[in-house]
Amino acid sequence: MDKRRLVELDQDLLYWILSHCSLRDCIRMGAVCKSFLLVSRWSTRTRPPQLPWLMMVSNPKSTSAEEARSFFSLSDQTMYDAIKFPEMCGKRCCGSFNNARACGWLMTTDDKNRKMRLFHPWRRIQLQLPTHSNLPRRRYPFDCDDPYLEVVKIRTAAMSDDSKVVVVIHDTATLAFCRRGVDKLWTRVIRTKVNEVNRRGVVFDDVIYHNGQFYTVTMYGCVGVLRINTANPYVEILSEEVRVTVNPYVEILTKDSKVDSYPRTYLVADSTSDRLFICLRNSLSIQEVERDPYDYDSRRTLGFKVYELGWVENGEYKKKPTEVESLGDRVIFLGQNSSMLVMASQFPGFKGNRIYFTDDFMEASSFKSPLGCVDLGIFDMEDKTVEPLFSKRFHPTFSPPIWIAPPL
């Protein structure tokens, strides 16, 4: 049918058609024209809540891989066909946002022209951010086509509910923020108020937006709050550290290989109880001694430890986090995305007390693994085991898989 005739279809008829379509078909119909997009947005909003989707490069060997993305749905265990996003061609996706009105936005960066943008894949909207010209850059000869290109690696990012303030942690493990539409450059946060109980260097690992504040966590599990409405922005550390050692498995050596530990610390907010959860991830990379030093044969997550930071009577968070053995009905999603938490009881057949994780090591490291992103799985808090995320093996992806909010 001629596209011009499709545009002329009655909206009531379109509503009726979309009400009988799958979510995937609604998304595809929204790409036809603006009138279809408006109707498809209404249709997706009337559907029941959806579990997060996993976005990944559809096929690294394809010539159109730079702009095409595939989506894996947990709700129906389906890998959806690739969708082309010309807005993402030549760009790295370095984060997703999942809080309130910021839900569904992605952060992209272009290393060649140093541009950073916010992109909403379902609404096809782009918003300009300051360039990363004043953020520290390094060369990654093993990680890009141009060995002399200096790039900025974004470890994680967070955005306020009104989408006006964006905070990033770059590869030097320091914070920077911008007020979108106002600032021309990123403001680096170099001051930290540290309690006497925290004597080690401050290395930030994650940042989230919760209850009108930006909270961050260090590699050692110290939670802090970012104070940006001052002449000299700083981070105020609120809690004690929880990680005893950074490399608990570094001494695991064999005759033919050596093992390196890559710990990672995440911060998760539970909006139903205002609790903060500190998730400590222990991952190993096994390197064959006789091979190339950058050829890692196996990288896997061994497990997580979770600590809770609750409120005290005066409305402040406790100083000392307590370890929790069970998440109860909660399910946590971790990776290159801003952390997500859902209640399993809202999704029939979905099991709680689990942590779903993706391989976010590649974006923070200085080289690419030849296997791509392969460390994806589900950690069961009850029996402390890790199982594969996919029921069947999909090809490894060479761009970090990211949990995103589906179109609702």
Tab-separated table of C-alpha atoms in Angstrom:
chain	number	residue	atom	x	y	z
A	1	MET	CA	0.000	0.000	0.000
A	2	ASP	CA	1.155	3.511	-0.807
A	3	LYS	CA	2.621	5.230	2.296
A	4	ARG	CA	0.515	8.324	1.562
A	5	ARG	CA	-2.653	6.246	1.842
A	6	LEU	CA	-1.462	4.741	5.134
A	7	VAL	CA	-1.127	8.226	6.613
A	8	GLU	CA	-4.755	8.911	5.734
A	9	LEU	CA	-6.104	5.970	7.770
A	10	ASP	CA	-8.613	6.887	10.487
A	11	GLN	CA	-6.994	7.055	13.943
A	12	ASP	CA	-9.793	5.021	15.568
A	13	LEU	CA	-9.047	2.261	13.079
A	14	LEU	CA	-5.339	2.523	13.865
A	15	TYR	CA	-6.042	2.238	17.604
A	16	TRP	CA	-8.089	-0.891	16.972
A	17	ILE	CA	-5.378	-2.432	14.778
A	18	LEU	CA	-2.583	-1.688	17.267
A	19	SER	CA	-4.606	-3.067	20.188
A	20	HIS	CA	-4.397	-6.458	18.453
A	21	CYS	CA	-0.706	-6.214	17.601
A	22	SER	CA	2.299	-7.469	19.522
A	23	LEU	CA	4.612	-4.970	21.182
A	24	ARG	CA	7.199	-5.589	18.461
A	25	ASP	CA	4.699	-4.784	15.711
A	26	CYS	CA	3.635	-1.593	17.541
A	27	ILE	CA	7.250	-0.420	17.553
A	28	ARG	CA	7.676	-1.146	13.862
A	29	MET	CA	4.446	0.605	12.949
A	30	GLY	CA	5.608	3.661	14.868
A	31	ALA	CA	8.526	3.973	12.442
A	32	VAL	CA	6.228	4.438	9.417
A	33	CYS	CA	5.288	8.078	9.963
A	34	LYS	CA	4.583	10.667	12.672
A	35	SER	CA	0.853	9.921	12.918
A	36	PHE	CA	1.579	6.199	13.351
A	37	LEU	CA	4.198	7.053	15.989
A	38	LEU	CA	1.677	9.027	18.067
A	39	VAL	CA	-0.845	6.199	17.971
A	40	SER	CA	1.768	3.545	18.761
A	41	ARG	CA	2.878	5.503	21.856
A	42	TRP	CA	-0.704	5.416	23.134
A	43	SER	CA	-0.948	1.706	22.427
A	44	THR	CA	2.228	0.811	24.330
A	45	ARG	CA	1.179	2.898	27.356
A	46	THR	CA	-2.021	0.868	27.737
A	47	ARG	CA	-0.101	-2.409	27.974
A	48	PRO	CA	0.870	-4.066	31.270
A	49	PRO	CA	4.331	-3.340	32.790
A	50	GLN	CA	7.261	-4.870	30.932
A	51	LEU	CA	10.519	-6.271	32.238
A	52	PRO	CA	13.692	-4.550	31.012
A	53	TRP	CA	14.949	-5.345	27.546
A	54	LEU	CA	18.570	-6.059	26.702
A	55	MET	CA	19.858	-3.968	23.802
A	56	MET	CA	22.867	-5.220	21.851
A	57	VAL	CA	24.547	-4.892	18.472
A	58	SER	CA	22.630	-7.199	16.160
A	59	ASN	CA	25.541	-8.655	14.208
A	60	PRO	CA	29.136	-7.418	14.524
A	61	LYS	CA	29.976	-8.842	11.064
A	62	SER	CA	27.229	-6.902	9.321
A	63	THR	CA	28.028	-3.722	7.406
A	64	SER	CA	25.007	-2.043	9.008
A	65	ALA	CA	25.915	-3.154	12.533
A	66	GLU	CA	26.800	0.363	13.639
A	67	GLU	CA	23.205	1.535	13.413
A	68	ALA	CA	21.242	-1.697	13.991
A	69	ARG	CA	20.295	-2.964	17.438
A	70	SER	CA	18.624	-6.177	18.533
A	71	PHE	CA	16.505	-6.478	21.665
A	72	PHE	CA	16.106	-9.458	23.987
A	73	SER	CA	12.880	-9.511	25.972
A	74	LEU	CA	12.889	-11.259	29.331
A	75	SER	CA	9.094	-11.343	29.429
A	76	ASP	CA	8.799	-13.754	26.515
A	77	GLN	CA	12.442	-14.902	26.182
A	78	THR	CA	12.544	-13.600	22.620
A	79	MET	CA	15.309	-11.991	20.598
A	80	TYR	CA	13.524	-9.397	18.463
A	81	ASP	CA	14.641	-8.605	14.941
A	82	ALA	CA	17.169	-5.823	14.552
A	83	ILE	CA	15.920	-2.240	14.303
A	84	LYS	CA	17.972	0.390	12.510
A	85	PHE	CA	18.787	3.599	14.360
A	86	PRO	CA	20.720	5.902	12.011
A	87	GLU	CA	21.199	8.251	14.989
A	88	MET	CA	23.563	5.683	16.550
A	89	CYS	CA	25.767	5.141	13.521
A	90	GLY	CA	29.413	5.708	14.437
A	91	LYS	CA	28.620	6.249	18.118
A	92	ARG	CA	29.207	4.280	21.290
A	93	CYS	CA	26.273	3.768	23.618
A	94	CYS	CA	27.740	4.257	27.075
A	95	GLY	CA	24.701	4.235	29.352
A	96	SER	CA	20.937	4.097	29.790
A	97	PHE	CA	18.651	5.858	32.246
A	98	ASN	CA	15.680	4.251	33.925
A	99	ASN	CA	14.379	6.651	36.563
A	100	ALA	CA	10.977	8.367	36.273
A	101	ARG	CA	10.813	10.846	33.388
A	102	ALA	CA	14.385	10.028	32.357
A	103	CYS	CA	13.294	6.478	31.604
A	104	GLY	CA	14.261	5.173	28.165
A	105	TRP	CA	17.034	7.672	27.372
A	106	LEU	CA	20.465	6.524	26.199
A	107	MET	CA	23.793	8.351	26.292
A	108	THR	CA	25.958	8.199	23.177
A	109	THR	CA	29.414	9.527	22.450
A	110	ASP	CA	31.289	10.109	19.211
A	111	ASP	CA	35.037	9.795	19.740
A	112	LYS	CA	36.022	11.491	16.496
A	113	ASN	CA	34.170	14.782	16.947
A	114	ARG	CA	33.949	14.513	20.765
A	115	LYS	CA	30.180	15.010	20.754
A	116	MET	CA	27.938	13.550	23.448
A	117	ARG	CA	24.174	13.229	23.127
A	118	LEU	CA	21.084	11.865	24.779
A	119	PHE	CA	19.017	9.665	22.472
A	120	HIS	CA	15.547	8.227	23.034
A	121	PRO	CA	15.231	5.206	20.705
A	122	TRP	CA	11.448	4.877	20.949
A	123	ARG	CA	10.722	8.576	20.425
A	124	ARG	CA	13.633	9.155	18.018
A	125	ILE	CA	14.691	12.332	19.842
A	126	GLN	CA	18.277	13.552	20.326
A	127	LEU	CA	19.443	16.149	22.860
A	128	GLN	CA	22.861	17.755	22.776
A	129	LEU	CA	25.261	17.526	25.734
A	130	PRO	CA	28.562	19.388	26.149
A	131	THR	CA	31.428	17.847	24.221
A	132	HIS	CA	33.867	15.774	26.224
A	133	SER	CA	36.737	18.061	25.207
A	134	ASN	CA	37.540	18.957	28.841
A	135	LEU	CA	37.335	15.405	30.186
A	136	PRO	CA	40.515	13.310	30.458
A	137	ARG	CA	41.210	11.333	27.294
A	138	ARG	CA	43.533	8.439	26.637
A	139	ARG	CA	44.696	6.363	23.728
A	140	TYR	CA	43.456	2.780	23.517
A	141	PRO	CA	45.536	1.166	20.749
A	142	PHE	CA	43.862	-2.218	21.302
A	143	ASP	CA	40.338	-0.821	21.330
A	144	CYS	CA	39.735	1.188	18.172
A	145	ASP	CA	40.587	1.353	14.493
A	146	ASP	CA	42.735	4.453	14.959
A	147	PRO	CA	45.504	3.696	17.509
A	148	TYR	CA	46.284	7.423	17.806
A	149	LEU	CA	42.719	8.479	18.597
A	150	GLU	CA	42.241	9.722	22.153
A	151	VAL	CA	38.865	8.767	23.564
A	152	VAL	CA	36.860	9.208	26.753
A	153	LYS	CA	35.446	6.075	28.355
A	154	ILE	CA	32.261	6.556	30.373
A	155	ARG	CA	31.965	3.976	33.134
A	156	THR	CA	28.419	4.904	34.120
A	157	ALA	CA	26.002	7.842	34.099
A	158	ALA	CA	22.892	9.156	35.863
A	159	MET	CA	20.308	11.790	34.990
A	160	SER	CA	17.829	13.789	37.054
A	161	ASP	CA	14.104	13.129	36.664
A	162	ASP	CA	13.630	16.386	34.746
A	163	SER	CA	16.479	15.427	32.385
A	164	LYS	CA	18.260	18.702	33.143
A	165	VAL	CA	21.327	17.450	35.048
A	166	VAL	CA	23.560	14.615	33.865
A	167	VAL	CA	26.362	13.090	35.952
A	168	VAL	CA	29.038	10.754	34.567
A	169	ILE	CA	31.916	8.730	35.941
A	170	HIS	CA	34.686	8.517	33.352
A	171	ASP	CA	37.519	6.046	33.148
A	172	THR	CA	39.670	7.870	35.661
A	173	ALA	CA	36.966	6.991	38.220
A	174	THR	CA	36.120	10.626	38.888
A	175	LEU	CA	32.827	12.502	38.652
A	176	ALA	CA	31.719	15.212	36.260
A	177	PHE	CA	28.337	16.818	35.651
A	178	CYS	CA	26.570	19.254	33.357
A	179	ARG	CA	23.316	21.198	33.319
A	180	ARG	CA	21.832	20.362	29.956
A	181	GLY	CA	21.132	23.387	27.802
A	182	VAL	CA	23.078	25.663	30.154
A	183	ASP	CA	26.658	24.432	30.530
A	184	LYS	CA	29.075	24.453	27.599
A	185	LEU	CA	31.587	22.250	29.415
A	186	TRP	CA	31.511	19.444	31.948
A	187	THR	CA	32.252	20.405	35.564
A	188	ARG	CA	34.635	17.981	37.211
A	189	VAL	CA	34.091	17.206	40.899
A	190	ILE	CA	37.461	17.117	42.621
A	191	ARG	CA	36.500	17.663	46.271
A	192	THR	CA	35.371	14.899	48.607
A	193	LYS	CA	34.441	15.180	52.271
A	194	VAL	CA	35.669	11.941	53.808
A	195	ASN	CA	34.961	10.720	57.334
A	196	GLU	CA	37.783	9.500	59.541
A	197	VAL	CA	36.610	5.901	59.044
A	198	ASN	CA	37.420	6.094	55.317
A	199	ARG	CA	41.155	6.431	54.937
A	200	ARG	CA	41.718	5.049	51.430
A	201	GLY	CA	41.735	6.941	48.163
A	202	VAL	CA	38.299	7.717	46.744
A	203	VAL	CA	37.627	5.834	43.492
A	204	PHE	CA	34.034	6.210	42.304
A	205	ASP	CA	32.396	3.203	40.685
A	206	ASP	CA	28.686	4.014	40.251
A	207	VAL	CA	26.204	6.895	40.440
A	208	ILE	CA	22.388	6.981	40.577
A	209	TYR	CA	19.621	9.561	40.927
A	210	HIS	CA	17.211	8.943	43.809
A	211	ASN	CA	14.774	11.154	45.719
A	212	GLY	CA	16.079	14.353	44.156
A	213	GLN	CA	19.745	13.594	44.892
A	214	PHE	CA	22.689	12.054	43.068
A	215	TYR	CA	24.184	9.236	45.133
A	216	THR	CA	27.500	7.625	44.323
A	217	VAL	CA	29.457	4.646	45.605
A	218	THR	CA	33.204	4.059	45.685
A	219	MET	CA	35.087	0.905	44.778
A	220	TYR	CA	35.249	0.121	48.499
A	221	GLY	CA	31.496	0.500	48.987
A	222	CYS	CA	31.372	3.963	50.575
A	223	VAL	CA	28.124	5.724	49.676
A	224	GLY	CA	28.176	9.482	49.142
A	225	VAL	CA	25.856	12.252	47.994
A	226	LEU	CA	26.857	14.741	45.304
A	227	ARG	CA	26.461	18.391	46.285
A	228	ILE	CA	26.369	20.432	43.073
A	229	ASN	CA	24.412	23.521	44.150
A	230	THR	CA	27.498	25.170	45.617
A	231	ALA	CA	30.323	27.279	44.261
A	232	ASN	CA	32.673	24.314	44.689
A	233	PRO	CA	30.765	21.052	44.084
A	234	TYR	CA	31.830	18.088	46.204
A	235	VAL	CA	30.873	14.588	47.305
A	236	GLU	CA	29.955	14.042	50.937
A	237	ILE	CA	30.705	10.482	52.020
A	238	LEU	CA	27.844	9.110	54.128
A	239	SER	CA	28.797	5.544	55.031
A	240	GLU	CA	31.673	3.281	55.925
A	241	GLU	CA	33.359	1.037	53.382
A	242	VAL	CA	32.341	-2.609	53.024
A	243	ARG	CA	34.908	-4.128	50.688
A	244	VAL	CA	37.780	-5.611	52.693
A	245	THR	CA	40.083	-6.218	49.748
A	246	VAL	CA	40.016	-5.198	46.115
A	247	ASN	CA	41.612	-8.332	44.676
A	248	PRO	CA	40.362	-11.328	46.688
A	249	TYR	CA	41.311	-13.822	43.968
A	250	VAL	CA	44.536	-12.363	42.600
A	251	GLU	CA	46.644	-15.163	44.103
A	252	ILE	CA	44.891	-17.894	42.112
A	253	LEU	CA	47.678	-19.097	39.816
A	254	THR	CA	48.282	-22.281	37.844
A	255	LYS	CA	51.134	-23.547	35.713
A	256	ASP	CA	49.539	-22.499	32.409
A	257	SER	CA	47.442	-19.505	33.319
A	258	LYS	CA	47.025	-16.642	35.701
A	259	VAL	CA	43.854	-15.131	37.106
A	260	ASP	CA	43.143	-11.450	37.579
A	261	SER	CA	40.276	-10.111	39.620
A	262	TYR	CA	38.056	-7.294	38.359
A	263	PRO	CA	35.825	-6.141	41.204
A	264	ARG	CA	32.924	-3.791	40.503
A	265	THR	CA	30.624	-1.969	42.911
A	266	TYR	CA	27.066	-0.882	42.076
A	267	LEU	CA	24.496	1.237	43.870
A	268	VAL	CA	20.798	0.337	43.651
A	269	ALA	CA	17.821	2.272	45.000
A	270	ASP	CA	14.559	0.683	46.147
A	271	SER	CA	11.919	3.366	45.592
A	272	THR	CA	9.324	1.411	47.581
A	273	SER	CA	11.330	1.592	50.805
A	274	ASP	CA	13.972	4.282	50.145
A	275	ARG	CA	16.691	1.748	50.897
A	276	LEU	CA	20.005	1.737	49.090
A	277	PHE	CA	21.698	-1.532	48.174
A	278	ILE	CA	25.440	-1.839	47.594
A	279	CYS	CA	26.217	-4.737	45.242
A	280	LEU	CA	29.799	-6.009	45.135
A	281	ARG	CA	30.615	-8.020	42.017
A	282	ASN	CA	33.626	-10.318	41.775
A	283	SER	CA	34.769	-11.256	38.272
A	284	LEU	CA	37.796	-13.193	37.072
A	285	SER	CA	39.744	-13.056	33.819
A	286	ILE	CA	41.782	-16.161	33.046
A	287	GLN	CA	44.731	-15.512	30.757
A	288	GLU	CA	46.759	-18.220	29.085
A	289	VAL	CA	50.405	-17.480	29.901
A	290	GLU	CA	51.822	-18.413	26.500
A	291	ARG	CA	49.357	-16.283	24.517
A	292	ASP	CA	49.036	-12.610	23.724
A	293	PRO	CA	48.790	-10.618	26.995
A	294	TYR	CA	45.566	-9.026	25.743
A	295	ASP	CA	43.958	-12.301	24.632
A	296	TYR	CA	41.717	-13.185	27.553
A	297	ASP	CA	40.146	-16.608	27.063
A	298	SER	CA	37.586	-16.498	29.812
A	299	ARG	CA	35.955	-13.778	31.842
A	300	ARG	CA	33.228	-14.688	34.240
A	301	THR	CA	31.395	-13.370	37.263
A	302	LEU	CA	31.674	-15.558	40.344
A	303	GLY	CA	29.005	-13.876	42.422
A	304	PHE	CA	27.767	-10.873	44.346
A	305	LYS	CA	27.639	-9.668	47.910
A	306	VAL	CA	24.838	-7.274	48.779
A	307	TYR	CA	24.726	-4.724	51.593
A	308	GLU	CA	21.818	-2.572	52.682
A	309	LEU	CA	21.903	1.041	53.775
A	310	GLY	CA	18.679	1.933	55.574
A	311	TRP	CA	17.311	5.035	57.247
A	312	VAL	CA	17.687	6.091	60.860
A	313	GLU	CA	15.060	8.046	62.797
A	314	ASN	CA	16.383	11.507	61.890
A	315	GLY	CA	15.892	10.863	58.155
A	316	GLU	CA	19.538	10.167	57.338
A	317	TYR	CA	21.152	7.006	56.061
A	318	LYS	CA	22.940	4.745	58.508
A	319	LYS	CA	26.719	4.986	58.654
A	320	LYS	CA	27.342	1.243	58.605
A	321	PRO	CA	25.864	-0.935	55.820
A	322	THR	CA	24.593	-4.388	56.807
A	323	GLU	CA	25.006	-7.481	54.653
A	324	VAL	CA	21.807	-9.079	53.368
A	325	GLU	CA	21.454	-12.754	52.456
A	326	SER	CA	18.209	-12.380	50.533
A	327	LEU	CA	16.603	-9.772	48.296
A	328	GLY	CA	13.165	-11.252	48.879
A	329	ASP	CA	10.842	-10.384	46.009
A	330	ARG	CA	13.339	-7.943	44.500
A	331	VAL	CA	15.175	-8.420	41.196
A	332	ILE	CA	18.157	-6.222	40.319
A	333	PHE	CA	19.532	-5.428	36.841
A	334	LEU	CA	23.169	-4.347	36.628
A	335	GLY	CA	25.585	-3.450	33.864
A	336	GLN	CA	26.400	-0.406	31.751
A	337	ASN	CA	22.895	0.900	32.550
A	338	SER	CA	21.866	2.897	35.572
A	339	SER	CA	20.832	0.196	38.026
A	340	MET	CA	17.248	-1.059	37.993
A	341	LEU	CA	15.116	-2.825	40.606
A	342	VAL	CA	11.728	-4.461	40.077
A	343	MET	CA	9.424	-6.605	42.196
A	344	ALA	CA	9.067	-10.110	40.766
A	345	SER	CA	5.468	-10.445	42.002
A	346	GLN	CA	4.414	-7.839	39.409
A	347	PHE	CA	5.412	-10.221	36.615
A	348	PRO	CA	3.737	-13.671	36.638
A	349	GLY	CA	6.243	-16.506	36.474
A	350	PHE	CA	9.222	-14.270	37.190
A	351	LYS	CA	11.437	-15.358	40.085
A	352	GLY	CA	12.701	-12.907	42.703
A	353	ASN	CA	15.863	-12.839	44.813
A	354	ARG	CA	18.068	-12.633	41.719
A	355	ILE	CA	20.592	-10.312	40.084
A	356	TYR	CA	20.675	-10.056	36.290
A	357	PHE	CA	24.032	-8.766	35.059
A	358	THR	CA	25.737	-7.934	31.781
A	359	ASP	CA	29.358	-7.563	30.722
A	360	ASP	CA	30.264	-3.931	31.388
A	361	PHE	CA	33.986	-4.632	31.710
A	362	MET	CA	34.782	-3.741	28.097
A	363	GLU	CA	33.677	-0.093	28.243
A	364	ALA	CA	35.769	0.539	31.365
A	365	SER	CA	38.837	-1.365	30.178
A	366	SER	CA	41.616	-0.297	27.861
A	367	PHE	CA	41.164	-3.060	25.293
A	368	LYS	CA	38.580	-5.296	23.717
A	369	SER	CA	38.339	-8.975	24.457
A	370	PRO	CA	38.443	-11.067	21.259
A	371	LEU	CA	35.359	-12.861	22.544
A	372	GLY	CA	33.317	-9.699	22.825
A	373	CYS	CA	30.855	-9.339	25.690
A	374	VAL	CA	30.240	-12.826	27.002
A	375	ASP	CA	29.892	-12.409	30.765
A	376	LEU	CA	26.097	-12.211	30.981
A	377	GLY	CA	24.123	-14.172	33.518
A	378	ILE	CA	21.778	-14.494	36.473
A	379	PHE	CA	23.008	-14.744	40.054
A	380	ASP	CA	20.711	-16.545	42.476
A	381	MET	CA	21.032	-15.049	45.950
A	382	GLU	CA	19.600	-18.173	47.587
A	383	ASP	CA	22.005	-20.844	46.368
A	384	LYS	CA	24.811	-18.458	45.275
A	385	THR	CA	24.982	-19.872	41.741
A	386	VAL	CA	25.334	-18.229	38.337
A	387	GLU	CA	23.369	-19.413	35.311
A	388	PRO	CA	23.465	-18.234	31.685
A	389	LEU	CA	21.146	-15.419	30.705
A	390	PHE	CA	20.090	-16.941	27.400
A	391	SER	CA	18.478	-20.335	26.982
A	392	LYS	CA	20.517	-20.718	23.784
A	393	ARG	CA	23.848	-19.178	22.820
A	394	PHE	CA	23.709	-16.005	20.777
A	395	HIS	CA	26.745	-14.540	19.030
A	396	PRO	CA	28.995	-12.393	21.233
A	397	THR	CA	28.488	-8.688	20.775
A	398	PHE	CA	31.268	-6.125	20.444
A	399	SER	CA	29.329	-3.346	22.101
A	400	PRO	CA	28.339	-3.577	25.757
A	401	PRO	CA	24.816	-5.022	26.094
A	402	ILE	CA	22.665	-2.558	28.018
A	403	TRP	CA	19.450	-2.994	29.980
A	404	ILE	CA	16.899	-0.448	28.804
A	405	ALA	CA	13.278	0.329	29.587
A	406	PRO	CA	10.966	-1.051	26.874
A	407	PRO	CA	8.610	1.314	25.065
A	408	LEU	CA	5.737	2.021	27.459
